[in-house]
Every structure is written in C-alpha cells, then in structure tokens.
PDB file of C-alpha atoms in Angstrom:
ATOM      1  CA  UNK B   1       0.000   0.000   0.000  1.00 63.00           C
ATOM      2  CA  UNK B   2       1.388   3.433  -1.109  1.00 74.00           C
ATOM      3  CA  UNK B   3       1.440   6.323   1.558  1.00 76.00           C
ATOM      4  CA  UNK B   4      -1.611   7.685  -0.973  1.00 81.00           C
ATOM      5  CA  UNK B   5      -3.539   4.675  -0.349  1.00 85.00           C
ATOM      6  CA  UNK B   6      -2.864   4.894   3.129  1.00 85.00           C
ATOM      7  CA  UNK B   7      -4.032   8.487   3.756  1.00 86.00           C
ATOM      8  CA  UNK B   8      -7.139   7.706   2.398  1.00 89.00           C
ATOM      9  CA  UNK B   9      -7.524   4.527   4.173  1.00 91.00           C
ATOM     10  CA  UNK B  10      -6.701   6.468   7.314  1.00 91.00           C
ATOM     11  CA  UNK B  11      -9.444   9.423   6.125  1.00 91.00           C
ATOM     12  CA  UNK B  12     -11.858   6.660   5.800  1.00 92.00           C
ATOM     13  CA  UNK B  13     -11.186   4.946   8.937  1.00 92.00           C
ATOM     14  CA  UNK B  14     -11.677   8.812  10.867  1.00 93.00           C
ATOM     15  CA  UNK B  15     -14.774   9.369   9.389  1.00 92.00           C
ATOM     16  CA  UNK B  16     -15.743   5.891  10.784  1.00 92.00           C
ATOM     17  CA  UNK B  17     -14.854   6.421  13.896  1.00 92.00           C
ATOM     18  CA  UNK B  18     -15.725   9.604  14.143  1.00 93.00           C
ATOM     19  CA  UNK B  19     -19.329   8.847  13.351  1.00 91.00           C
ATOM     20  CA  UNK B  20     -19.629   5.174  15.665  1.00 89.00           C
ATOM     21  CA  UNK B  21     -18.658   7.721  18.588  1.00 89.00           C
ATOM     22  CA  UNK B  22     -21.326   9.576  17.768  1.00 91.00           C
ATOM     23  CA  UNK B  23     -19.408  13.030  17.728  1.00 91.00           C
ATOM     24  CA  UNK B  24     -18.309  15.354  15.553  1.00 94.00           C
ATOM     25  CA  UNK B  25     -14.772  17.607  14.252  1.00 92.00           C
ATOM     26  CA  UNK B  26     -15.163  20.646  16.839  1.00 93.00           C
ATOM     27  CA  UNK B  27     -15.611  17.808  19.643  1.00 94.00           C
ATOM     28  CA  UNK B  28     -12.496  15.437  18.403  1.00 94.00           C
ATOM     29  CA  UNK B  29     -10.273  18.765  17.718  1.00 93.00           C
ATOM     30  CA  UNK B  30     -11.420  19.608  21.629  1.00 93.00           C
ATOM     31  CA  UNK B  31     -10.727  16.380  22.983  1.00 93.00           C
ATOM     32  CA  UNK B  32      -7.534  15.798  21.407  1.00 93.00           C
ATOM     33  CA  UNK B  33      -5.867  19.193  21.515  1.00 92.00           C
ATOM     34  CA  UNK B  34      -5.563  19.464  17.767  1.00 91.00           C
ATOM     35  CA  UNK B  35      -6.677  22.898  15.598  1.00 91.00           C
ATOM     36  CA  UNK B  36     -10.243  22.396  14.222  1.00 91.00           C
ATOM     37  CA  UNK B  37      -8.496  23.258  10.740  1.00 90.00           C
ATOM     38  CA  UNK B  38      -6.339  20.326  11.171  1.00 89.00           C
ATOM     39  CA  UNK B  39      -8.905  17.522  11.924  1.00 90.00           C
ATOM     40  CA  UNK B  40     -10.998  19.041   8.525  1.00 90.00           C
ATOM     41  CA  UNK B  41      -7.607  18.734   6.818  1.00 89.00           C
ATOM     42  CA  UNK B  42      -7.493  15.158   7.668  1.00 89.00           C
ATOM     43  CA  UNK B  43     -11.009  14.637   6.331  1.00 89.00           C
ATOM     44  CA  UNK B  44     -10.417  16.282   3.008  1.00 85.00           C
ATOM     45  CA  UNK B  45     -10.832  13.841  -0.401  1.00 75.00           C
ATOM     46  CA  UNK B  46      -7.797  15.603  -1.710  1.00 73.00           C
ATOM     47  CA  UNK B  47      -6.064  14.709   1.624  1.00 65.00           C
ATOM     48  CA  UNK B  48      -2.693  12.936   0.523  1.00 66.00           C
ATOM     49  CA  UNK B  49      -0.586  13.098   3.745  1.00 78.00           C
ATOM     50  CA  UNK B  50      -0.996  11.344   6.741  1.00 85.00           C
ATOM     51  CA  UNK B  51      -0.643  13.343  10.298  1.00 88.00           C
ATOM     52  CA  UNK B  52       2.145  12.838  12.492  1.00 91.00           C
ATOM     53  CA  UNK B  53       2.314  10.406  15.401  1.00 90.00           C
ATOM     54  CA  UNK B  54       1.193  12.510  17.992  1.00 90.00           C
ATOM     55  CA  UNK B  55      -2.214  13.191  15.861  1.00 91.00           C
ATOM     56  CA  UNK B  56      -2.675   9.697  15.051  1.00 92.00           C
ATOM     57  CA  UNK B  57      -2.543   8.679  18.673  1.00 91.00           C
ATOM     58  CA  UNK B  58      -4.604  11.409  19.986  1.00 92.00           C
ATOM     59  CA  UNK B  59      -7.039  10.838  17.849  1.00 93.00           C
ATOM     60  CA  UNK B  60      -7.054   6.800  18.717  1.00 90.00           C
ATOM     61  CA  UNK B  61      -7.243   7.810  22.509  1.00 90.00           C
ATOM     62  CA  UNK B  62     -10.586  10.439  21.502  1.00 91.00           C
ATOM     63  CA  UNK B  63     -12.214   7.829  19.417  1.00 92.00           C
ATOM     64  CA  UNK B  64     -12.209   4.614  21.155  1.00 87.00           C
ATOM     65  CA  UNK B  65      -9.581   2.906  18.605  1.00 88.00           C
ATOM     66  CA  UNK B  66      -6.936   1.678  17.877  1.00 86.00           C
ATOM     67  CA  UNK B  67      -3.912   3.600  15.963  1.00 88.00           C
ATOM     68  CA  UNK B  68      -3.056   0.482  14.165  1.00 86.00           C
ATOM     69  CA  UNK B  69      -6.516   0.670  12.829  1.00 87.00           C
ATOM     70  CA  UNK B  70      -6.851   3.676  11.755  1.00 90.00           C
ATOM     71  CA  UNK B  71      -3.250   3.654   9.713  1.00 88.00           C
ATOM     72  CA  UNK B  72      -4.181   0.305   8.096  1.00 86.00           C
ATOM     73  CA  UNK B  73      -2.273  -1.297  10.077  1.00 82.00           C
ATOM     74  CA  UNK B  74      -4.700  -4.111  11.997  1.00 76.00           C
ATOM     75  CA  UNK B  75      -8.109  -5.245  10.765  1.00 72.00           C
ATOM     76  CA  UNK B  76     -10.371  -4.947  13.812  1.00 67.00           C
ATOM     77  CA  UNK B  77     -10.576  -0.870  15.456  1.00 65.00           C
ATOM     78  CA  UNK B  78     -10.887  -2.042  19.301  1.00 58.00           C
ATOM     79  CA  UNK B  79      -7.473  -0.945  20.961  1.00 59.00           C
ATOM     80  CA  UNK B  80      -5.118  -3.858  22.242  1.00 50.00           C
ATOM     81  CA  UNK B  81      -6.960  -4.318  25.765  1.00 53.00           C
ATOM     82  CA  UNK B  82     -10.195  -4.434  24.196  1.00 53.00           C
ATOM     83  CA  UNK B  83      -9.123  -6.918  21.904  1.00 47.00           C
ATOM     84  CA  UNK B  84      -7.639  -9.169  24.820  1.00 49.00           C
ATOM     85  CA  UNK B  85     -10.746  -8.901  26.660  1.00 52.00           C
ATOM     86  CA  UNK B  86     -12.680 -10.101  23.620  1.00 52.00           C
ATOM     87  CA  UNK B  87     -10.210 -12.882  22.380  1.00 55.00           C
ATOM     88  CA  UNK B  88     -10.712 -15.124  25.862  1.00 58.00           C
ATOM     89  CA  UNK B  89     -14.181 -15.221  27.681  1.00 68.00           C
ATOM     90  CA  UNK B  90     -15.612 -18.196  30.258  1.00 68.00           C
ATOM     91  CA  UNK B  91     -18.800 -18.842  29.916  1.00 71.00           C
ATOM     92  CA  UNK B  92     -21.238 -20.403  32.365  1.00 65.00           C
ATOM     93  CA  UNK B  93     -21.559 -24.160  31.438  1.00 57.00           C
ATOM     94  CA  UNK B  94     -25.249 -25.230  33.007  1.00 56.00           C
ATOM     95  CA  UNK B  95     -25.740 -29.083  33.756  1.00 50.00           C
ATOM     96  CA  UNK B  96     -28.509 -29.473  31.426  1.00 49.00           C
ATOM     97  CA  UNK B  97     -28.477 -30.503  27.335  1.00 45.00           C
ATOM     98  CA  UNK B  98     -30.306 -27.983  26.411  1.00 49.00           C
ATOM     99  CA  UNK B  99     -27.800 -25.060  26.633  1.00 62.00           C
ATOM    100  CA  UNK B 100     -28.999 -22.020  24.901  1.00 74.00           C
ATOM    101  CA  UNK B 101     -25.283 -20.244  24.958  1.00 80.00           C
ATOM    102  CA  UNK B 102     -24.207 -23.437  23.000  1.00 81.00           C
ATOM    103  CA  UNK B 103     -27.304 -22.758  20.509  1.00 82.00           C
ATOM    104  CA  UNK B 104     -26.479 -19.245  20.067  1.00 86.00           C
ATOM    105  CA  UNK B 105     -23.196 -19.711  19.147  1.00 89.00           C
ATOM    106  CA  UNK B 106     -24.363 -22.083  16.211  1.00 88.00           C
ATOM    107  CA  UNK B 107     -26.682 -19.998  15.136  1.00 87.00           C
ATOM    108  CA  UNK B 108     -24.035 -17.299  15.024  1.00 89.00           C
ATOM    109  CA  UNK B 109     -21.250 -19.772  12.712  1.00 90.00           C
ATOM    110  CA  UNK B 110     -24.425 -20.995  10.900  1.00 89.00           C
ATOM    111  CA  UNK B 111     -23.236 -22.223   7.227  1.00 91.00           C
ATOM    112  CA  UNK B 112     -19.464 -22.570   8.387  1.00 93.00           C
ATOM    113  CA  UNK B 113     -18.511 -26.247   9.701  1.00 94.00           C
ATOM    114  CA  UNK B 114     -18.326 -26.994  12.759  1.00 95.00           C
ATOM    115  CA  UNK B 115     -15.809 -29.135  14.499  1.00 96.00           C
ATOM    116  CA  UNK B 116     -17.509 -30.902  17.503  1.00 96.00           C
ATOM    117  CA  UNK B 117     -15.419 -33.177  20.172  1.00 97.00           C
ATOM    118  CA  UNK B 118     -18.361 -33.889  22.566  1.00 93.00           C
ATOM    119  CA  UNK B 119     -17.921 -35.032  26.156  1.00 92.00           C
ATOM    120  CA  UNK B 120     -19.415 -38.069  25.676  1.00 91.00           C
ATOM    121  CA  UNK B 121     -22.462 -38.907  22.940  1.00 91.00           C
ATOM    122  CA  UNK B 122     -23.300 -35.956  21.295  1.00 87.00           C
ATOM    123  CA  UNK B 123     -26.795 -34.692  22.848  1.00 82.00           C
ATOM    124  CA  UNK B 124     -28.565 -33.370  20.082  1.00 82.00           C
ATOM    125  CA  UNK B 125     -28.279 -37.470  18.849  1.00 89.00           C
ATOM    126  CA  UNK B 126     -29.816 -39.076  21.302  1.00 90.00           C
ATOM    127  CA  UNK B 127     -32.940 -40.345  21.634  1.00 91.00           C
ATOM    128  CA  UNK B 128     -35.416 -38.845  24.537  1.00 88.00           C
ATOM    129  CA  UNK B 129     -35.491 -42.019  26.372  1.00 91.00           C
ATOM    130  CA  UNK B 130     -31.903 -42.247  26.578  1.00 91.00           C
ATOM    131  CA  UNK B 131     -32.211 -38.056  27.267  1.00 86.00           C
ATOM    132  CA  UNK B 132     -34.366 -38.717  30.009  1.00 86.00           C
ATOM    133  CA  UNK B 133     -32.350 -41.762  31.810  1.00 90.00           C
ATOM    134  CA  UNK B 134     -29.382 -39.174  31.787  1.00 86.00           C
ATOM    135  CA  UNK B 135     -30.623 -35.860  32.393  1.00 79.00           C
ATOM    136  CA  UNK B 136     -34.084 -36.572  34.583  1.00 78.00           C
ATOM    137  CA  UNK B 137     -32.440 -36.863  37.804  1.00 74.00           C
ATOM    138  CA  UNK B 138     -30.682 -33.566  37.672  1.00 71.00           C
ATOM    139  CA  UNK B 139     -33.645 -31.333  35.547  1.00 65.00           C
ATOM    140  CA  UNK B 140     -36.927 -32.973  37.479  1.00 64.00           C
ATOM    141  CA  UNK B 141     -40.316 -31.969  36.692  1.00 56.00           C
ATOM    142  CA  UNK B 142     -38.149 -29.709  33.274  1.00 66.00           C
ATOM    143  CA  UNK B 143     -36.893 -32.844  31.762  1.00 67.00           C
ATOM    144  CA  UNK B 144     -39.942 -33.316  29.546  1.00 74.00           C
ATOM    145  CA  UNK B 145     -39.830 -29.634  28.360  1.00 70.00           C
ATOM    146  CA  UNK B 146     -36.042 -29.815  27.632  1.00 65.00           C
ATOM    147  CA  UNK B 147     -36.339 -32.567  25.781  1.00 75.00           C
ATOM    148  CA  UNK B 148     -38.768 -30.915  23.274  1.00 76.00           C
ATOM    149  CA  UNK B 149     -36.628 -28.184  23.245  1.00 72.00           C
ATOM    150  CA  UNK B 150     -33.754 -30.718  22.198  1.00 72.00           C
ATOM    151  CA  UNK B 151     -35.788 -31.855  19.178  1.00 76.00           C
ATOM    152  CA  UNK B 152     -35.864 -28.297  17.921  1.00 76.00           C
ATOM    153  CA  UNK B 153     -31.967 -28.054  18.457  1.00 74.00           C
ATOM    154  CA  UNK B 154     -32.102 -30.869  15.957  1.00 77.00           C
ATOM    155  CA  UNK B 155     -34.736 -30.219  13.513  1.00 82.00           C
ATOM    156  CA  UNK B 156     -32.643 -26.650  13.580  1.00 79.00           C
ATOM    157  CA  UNK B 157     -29.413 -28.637  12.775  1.00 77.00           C
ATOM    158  CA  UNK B 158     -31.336 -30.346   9.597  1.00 80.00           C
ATOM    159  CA  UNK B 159     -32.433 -27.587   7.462  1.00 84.00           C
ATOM    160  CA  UNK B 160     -29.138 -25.526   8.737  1.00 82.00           C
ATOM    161  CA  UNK B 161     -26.686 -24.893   5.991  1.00 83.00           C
ATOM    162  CA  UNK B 162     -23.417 -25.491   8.628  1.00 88.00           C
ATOM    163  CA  UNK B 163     -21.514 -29.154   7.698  1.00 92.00           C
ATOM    164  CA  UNK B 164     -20.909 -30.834  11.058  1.00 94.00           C
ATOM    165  CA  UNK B 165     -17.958 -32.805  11.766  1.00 96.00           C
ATOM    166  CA  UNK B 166     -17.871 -35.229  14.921  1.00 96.00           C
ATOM    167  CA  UNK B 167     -14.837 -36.928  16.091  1.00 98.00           C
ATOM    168  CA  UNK B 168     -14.757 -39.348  19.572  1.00 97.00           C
ATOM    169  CA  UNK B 169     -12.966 -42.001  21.716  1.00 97.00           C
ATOM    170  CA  UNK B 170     -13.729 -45.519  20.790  1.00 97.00           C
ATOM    171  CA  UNK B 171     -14.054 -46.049  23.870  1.00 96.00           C
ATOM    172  CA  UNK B 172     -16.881 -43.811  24.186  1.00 96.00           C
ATOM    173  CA  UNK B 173     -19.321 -46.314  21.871  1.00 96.00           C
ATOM    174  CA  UNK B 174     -18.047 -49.303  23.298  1.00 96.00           C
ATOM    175  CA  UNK B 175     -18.829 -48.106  26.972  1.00 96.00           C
ATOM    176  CA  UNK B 176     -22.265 -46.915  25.431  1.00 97.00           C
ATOM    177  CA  UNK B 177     -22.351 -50.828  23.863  1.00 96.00           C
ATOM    178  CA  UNK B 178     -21.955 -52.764  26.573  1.00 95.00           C
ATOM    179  CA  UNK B 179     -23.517 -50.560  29.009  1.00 96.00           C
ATOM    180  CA  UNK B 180     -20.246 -49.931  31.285  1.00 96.00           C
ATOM    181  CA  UNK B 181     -18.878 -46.768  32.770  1.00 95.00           C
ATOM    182  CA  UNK B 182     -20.620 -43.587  32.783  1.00 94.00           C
ATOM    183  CA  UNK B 183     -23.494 -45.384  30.895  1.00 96.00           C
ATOM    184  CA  UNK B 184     -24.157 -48.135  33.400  1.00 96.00           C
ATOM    185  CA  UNK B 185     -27.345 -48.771  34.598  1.00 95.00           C
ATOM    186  CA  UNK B 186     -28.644 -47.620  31.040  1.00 96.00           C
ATOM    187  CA  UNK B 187     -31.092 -50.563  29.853  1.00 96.00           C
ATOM    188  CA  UNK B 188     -30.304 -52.941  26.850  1.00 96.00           C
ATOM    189  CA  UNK B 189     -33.326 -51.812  25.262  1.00 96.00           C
ATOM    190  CA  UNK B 190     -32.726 -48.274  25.553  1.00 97.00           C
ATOM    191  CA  UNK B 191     -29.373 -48.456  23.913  1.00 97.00           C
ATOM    192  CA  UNK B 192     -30.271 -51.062  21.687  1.00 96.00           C
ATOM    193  CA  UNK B 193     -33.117 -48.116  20.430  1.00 97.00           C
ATOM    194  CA  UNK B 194     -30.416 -45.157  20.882  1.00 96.00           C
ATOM    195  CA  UNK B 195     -28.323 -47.343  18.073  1.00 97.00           C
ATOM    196  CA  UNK B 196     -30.991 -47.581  15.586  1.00 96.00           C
ATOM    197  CA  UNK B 197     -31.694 -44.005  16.194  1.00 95.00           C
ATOM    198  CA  UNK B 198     -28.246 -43.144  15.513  1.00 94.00           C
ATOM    199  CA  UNK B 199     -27.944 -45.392  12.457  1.00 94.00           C
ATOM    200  CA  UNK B 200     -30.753 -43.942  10.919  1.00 93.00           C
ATOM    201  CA  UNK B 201     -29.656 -40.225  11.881  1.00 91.00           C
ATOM    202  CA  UNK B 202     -25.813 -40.709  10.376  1.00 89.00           C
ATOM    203  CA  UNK B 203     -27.723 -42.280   7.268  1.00 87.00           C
ATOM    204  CA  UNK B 204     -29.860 -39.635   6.218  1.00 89.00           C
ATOM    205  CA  UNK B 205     -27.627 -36.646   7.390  1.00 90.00           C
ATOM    206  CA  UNK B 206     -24.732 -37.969   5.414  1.00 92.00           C
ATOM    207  CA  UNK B 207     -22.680 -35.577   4.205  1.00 92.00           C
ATOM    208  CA  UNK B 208     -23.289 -32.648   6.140  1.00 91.00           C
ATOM    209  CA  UNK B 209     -23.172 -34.520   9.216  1.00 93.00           C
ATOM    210  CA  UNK B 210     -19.587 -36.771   9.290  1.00 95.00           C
ATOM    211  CA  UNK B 211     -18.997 -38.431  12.310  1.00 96.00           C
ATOM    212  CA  UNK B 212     -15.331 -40.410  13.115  1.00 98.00           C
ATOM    213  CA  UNK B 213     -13.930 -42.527  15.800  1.00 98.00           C
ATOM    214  CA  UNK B 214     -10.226 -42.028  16.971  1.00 98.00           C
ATOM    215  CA  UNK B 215      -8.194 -44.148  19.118  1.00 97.00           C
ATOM    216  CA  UNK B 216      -7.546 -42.535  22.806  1.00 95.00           C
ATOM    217  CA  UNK B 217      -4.501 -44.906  23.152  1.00 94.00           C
ATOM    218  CA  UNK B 218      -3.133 -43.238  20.459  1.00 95.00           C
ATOM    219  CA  UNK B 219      -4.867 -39.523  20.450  1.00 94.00           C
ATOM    220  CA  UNK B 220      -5.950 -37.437  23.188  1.00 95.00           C
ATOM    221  CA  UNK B 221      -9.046 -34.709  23.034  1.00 97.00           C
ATOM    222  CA  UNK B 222     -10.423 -32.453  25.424  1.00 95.00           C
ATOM    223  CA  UNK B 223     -14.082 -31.686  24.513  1.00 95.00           C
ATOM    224  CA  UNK B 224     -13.847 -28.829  22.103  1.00 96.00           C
ATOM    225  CA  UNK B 225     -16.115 -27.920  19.168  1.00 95.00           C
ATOM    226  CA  UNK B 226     -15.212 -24.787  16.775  1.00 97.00           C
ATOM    227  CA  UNK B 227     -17.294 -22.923  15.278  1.00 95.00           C
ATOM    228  CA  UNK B 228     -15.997 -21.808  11.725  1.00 94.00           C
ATOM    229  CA  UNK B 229     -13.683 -19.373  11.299  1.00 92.00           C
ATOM    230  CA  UNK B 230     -15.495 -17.422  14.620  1.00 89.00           C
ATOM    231  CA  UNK B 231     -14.374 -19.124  17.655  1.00 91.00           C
ATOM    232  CA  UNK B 232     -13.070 -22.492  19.554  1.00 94.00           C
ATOM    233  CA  UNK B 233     -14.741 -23.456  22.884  1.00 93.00           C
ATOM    234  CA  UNK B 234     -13.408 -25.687  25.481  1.00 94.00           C
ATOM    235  CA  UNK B 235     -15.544 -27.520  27.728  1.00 92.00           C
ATOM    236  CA  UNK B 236     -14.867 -27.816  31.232  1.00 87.00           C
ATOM    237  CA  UNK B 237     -17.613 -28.694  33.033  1.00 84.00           C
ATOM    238  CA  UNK B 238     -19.191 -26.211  34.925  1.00 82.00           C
ATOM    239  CA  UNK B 239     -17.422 -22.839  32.138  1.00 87.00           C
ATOM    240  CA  UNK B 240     -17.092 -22.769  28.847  1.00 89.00           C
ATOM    241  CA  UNK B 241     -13.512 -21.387  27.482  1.00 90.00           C
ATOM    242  CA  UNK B 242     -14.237 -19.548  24.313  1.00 89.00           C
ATOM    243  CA  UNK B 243     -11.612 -17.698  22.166  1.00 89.00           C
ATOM    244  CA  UNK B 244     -12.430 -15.498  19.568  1.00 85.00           C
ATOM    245  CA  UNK B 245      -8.192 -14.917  18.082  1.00 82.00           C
ATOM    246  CA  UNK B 246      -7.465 -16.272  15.021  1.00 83.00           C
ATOM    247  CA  UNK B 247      -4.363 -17.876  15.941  1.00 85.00           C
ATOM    248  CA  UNK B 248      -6.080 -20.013  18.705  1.00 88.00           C
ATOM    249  CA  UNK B 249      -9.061 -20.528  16.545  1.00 91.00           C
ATOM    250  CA  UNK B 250      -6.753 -21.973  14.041  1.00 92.00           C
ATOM    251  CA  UNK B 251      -4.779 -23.964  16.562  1.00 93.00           C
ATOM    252  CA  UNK B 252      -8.299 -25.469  17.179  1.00 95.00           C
ATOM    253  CA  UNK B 253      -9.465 -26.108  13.704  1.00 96.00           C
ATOM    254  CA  UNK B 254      -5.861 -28.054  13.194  1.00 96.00           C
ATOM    255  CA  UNK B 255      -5.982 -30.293  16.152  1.00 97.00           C
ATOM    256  CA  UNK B 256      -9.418 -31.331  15.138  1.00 97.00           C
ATOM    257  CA  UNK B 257      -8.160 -32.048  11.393  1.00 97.00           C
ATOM    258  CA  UNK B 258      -5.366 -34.484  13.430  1.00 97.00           C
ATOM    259  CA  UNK B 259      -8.044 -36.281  14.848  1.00 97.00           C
ATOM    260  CA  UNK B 260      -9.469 -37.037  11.694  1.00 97.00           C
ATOM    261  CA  UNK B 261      -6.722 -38.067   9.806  1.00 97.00           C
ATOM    262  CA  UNK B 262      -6.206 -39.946  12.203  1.00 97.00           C
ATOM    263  CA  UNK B 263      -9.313 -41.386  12.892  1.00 97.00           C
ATOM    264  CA  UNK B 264      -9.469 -45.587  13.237  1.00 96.00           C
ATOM    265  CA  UNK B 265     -13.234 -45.602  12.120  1.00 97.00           C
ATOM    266  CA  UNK B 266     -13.968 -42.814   9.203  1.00 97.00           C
ATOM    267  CA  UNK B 267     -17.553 -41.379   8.253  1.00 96.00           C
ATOM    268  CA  UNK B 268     -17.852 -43.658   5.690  1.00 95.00           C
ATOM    269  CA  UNK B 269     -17.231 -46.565   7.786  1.00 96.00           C
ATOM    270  CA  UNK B 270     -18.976 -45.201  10.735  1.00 96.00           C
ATOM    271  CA  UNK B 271     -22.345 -46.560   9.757  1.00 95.00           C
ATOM    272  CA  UNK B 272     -20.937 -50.059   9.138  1.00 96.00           C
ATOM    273  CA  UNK B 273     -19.207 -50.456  12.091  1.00 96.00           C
ATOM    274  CA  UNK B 274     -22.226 -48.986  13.831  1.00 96.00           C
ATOM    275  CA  UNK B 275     -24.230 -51.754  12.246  1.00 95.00           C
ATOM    276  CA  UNK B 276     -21.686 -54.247  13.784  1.00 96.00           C
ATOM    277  CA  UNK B 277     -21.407 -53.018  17.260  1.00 95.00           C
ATOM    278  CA  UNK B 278     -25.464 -53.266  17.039  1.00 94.00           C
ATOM    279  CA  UNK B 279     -25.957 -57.003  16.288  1.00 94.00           C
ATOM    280  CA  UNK B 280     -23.031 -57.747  19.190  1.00 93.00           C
ATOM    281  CA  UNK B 281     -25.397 -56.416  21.636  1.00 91.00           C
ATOM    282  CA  UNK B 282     -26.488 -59.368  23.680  1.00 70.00           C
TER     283      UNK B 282
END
C-alpha cells in the first residue's frame, strides 16, 4: 500500500470512527488538543498526507480505537486491551443438554462447519429415552420440556446450511455398547433403540453430518467444538472457554483435522461399524 492509499484509508477509517462515537470535528479537535483546521484537513478527499504520530494517537485515545486501525495497520478498530478482553471469555456451562449459549453460538457460525469433540455422545443425537435416563435426575419436573426443546436443536441442525464434523474415543461407543462406565445402569433396550436411532440419523444426514472414531490410546481430546472461522470453545464442566483470536481458533481447527486423519473408524465406515457393534449387543 502506497502512503496515498494509506491516507485515504486512514481518512476513511476517521470518518468511521468519528461517526460510531457519535461526535463530531469541533468535539475530536477539543478532545484531542488538535486545531479544528487540522482535523478538517485530515477529512479532506484531496487529503494525501498522513498526520504525524502525535495526531494519530490522539485521535485513537478520543475515538475509542486503535492507531493500528486507523493507519491500516490491523483489521479490527478495538485498541489492544479491548481486543484481549474479547479474544478469551468463560462462559457459564449449566448441567442441562439444552444449553442455549451453545445454541447461540451455532446460530451465530451458521453455514461454516463446525468441528464438535463432545464429552461423551453428542446430545442433540440421542434419543429422549436415553435423554431422560441421563438428564431426569438432575432437571426434574423440566426434563420433559427440555427434551422438546432438544428436538428443535435438531430439527434446527437439519435444514441448517453449517456441515458438522464429529470426532470421539472408541471407547466412548463401546462403553455406550456394553452398558459400562458412565453409561451403566442404562437398559439394553434403551441403547439397543439409541443405536438404531443413531444409524438412521448418520444415514440420512450424510454428508453434512460426518462423524469419526479415533483411538484414545493413540490420540488425546479435550471436549472442544469450533465454530468456523469465529471461535473455539473448550468444555470444562461447569465454564465454557471460548476464544475469539485467530491464531487459537486456528490452533483449534488443526488439532481437530489431526483427529481425523487420524481417525481408526472414518464417516464412511462409521455406519458399518455402527451396524456391527449393534448385532453384538447381547
């Protein structure tokens, strides 16, 4: 970019921020010590010289920016401990499946892909019976009423335009299997129903929805799920850990890609080996 381009990127930039601050020349010359004549200079078309340091910065400070911004220099106009503040936020994590911060945030990445590393069998999969064995106890008398809610969470995943990508443990389906672990004291029935469910589900939503099956022996995964390009969220169990940075984001989005290279049971083999682990149920 030539120092003519960058005047009137910075000119543009001004005008911008003059008018999100919702003031005005005589205000910003006031506030940042600078002749009214100067700051209309600065705002001129024919404008082909950008102000001095001092200006820039002043002007920055007055508007609620960043000088990096305004010269061209970064893409997004909060200043640096703005953009901190932003990049890294915890989020309240409620014990229930139907989490409306969760819901938000795929509305808000709705027709990116999303990268989803759930903490154990993804909710918005499972059948109400299997909904209500795990989630009853803790909601009470608003298990029924989440669980509706649920449905929509689902019937909104169908028609959305997002791709989903799923990656988890074996382990995970073979404790759901054979009944062991966290899912013990789940009846044979109600997996044996949460199975068909599923094999239907990864049927018809095949391609947008790909689901794979890594070895934890081999790979480890925290539950994450990233949301596009947007933002990356940890799960911890009572927060969510949400960045918003590129960089991190990215970070993300690559150790999700590992996990599916690497992935012992693909999306096109999922359904098969679905199929398998259903007729082994005793």
């Amino acid at each position: 970019m030539d120092k003519r381009q960058r005047a009137d990127l910075f000119r543009t930039r001004l005008v911008t921020a003059i008018a999100r601050a919702g003031t005005n020349q005589s205000v910003l010359a006031r506030r940042t010590g600078v002749d009214r004549s100067t700051i209309s200079q600065l705002l001129r078309d024919d404008a082909a010289r950008l102000p001095n340091a001092h200006v820039v910065g002043a002007c920055a400070t007055a508007l609620g920016v960043s000088a990096d911004w305004l010269l061209g220099l970064a893409e997004h106009p909060e200043n640096a401990a703005d953009l901190l503040a932003s990049a890294l936020t915890l989020t309240n994590a409620p014990r229930a499946f139907v989490d409306q911060q969760i819901f938000d945030w795929h509305r808000e990445a709705e027709g990116y892909k999303i990268r989803h590393v759930p903490a154990a069998l993804p909710d918005m999969l499972k059948t109400n019976e299997v909904l209500g064995w795990e989630y009853g106890p803790h909601l009470g008398r608003t298990a029924a009423q989440a669980i509706t809610a649920s449905a929509n969470r689902l019937a909104w995943m169908r028609q959305s335009a997002s791709d989903y990508e799923i990656a988890m443990p074996l382990y995970e389906l073979d404790s759901f299997v054979a009944g062991t672990g966290y899912y013990d004291g789940l009846s044979l029935d109600l997996r044996r129903q949460q199975i068909d469910h599923w094999l239907d589900l990864s049927k018809a939503l095949y391609p947008r929805m790909r689901i794979y099956l890594f070895d934890a022996r081999r790979l480890f995964s925290a539950p994450i799920t990233v949301f596009g390009p947007l933002l990356s969220v940890i799960y911890v169990g009572s927060n969510y850990l949400a960045f918003r940075d590129t960089q991190r984001v990215r970070a993300f989005s690559d150790h999700f890609d590992h996990l599916v290279r690497e992935a012992h049971i693909t999306a096109r083999a999922f359904p098969d080996h679905l199929a398998q682990l259903r007729n082994s149920m005793a």
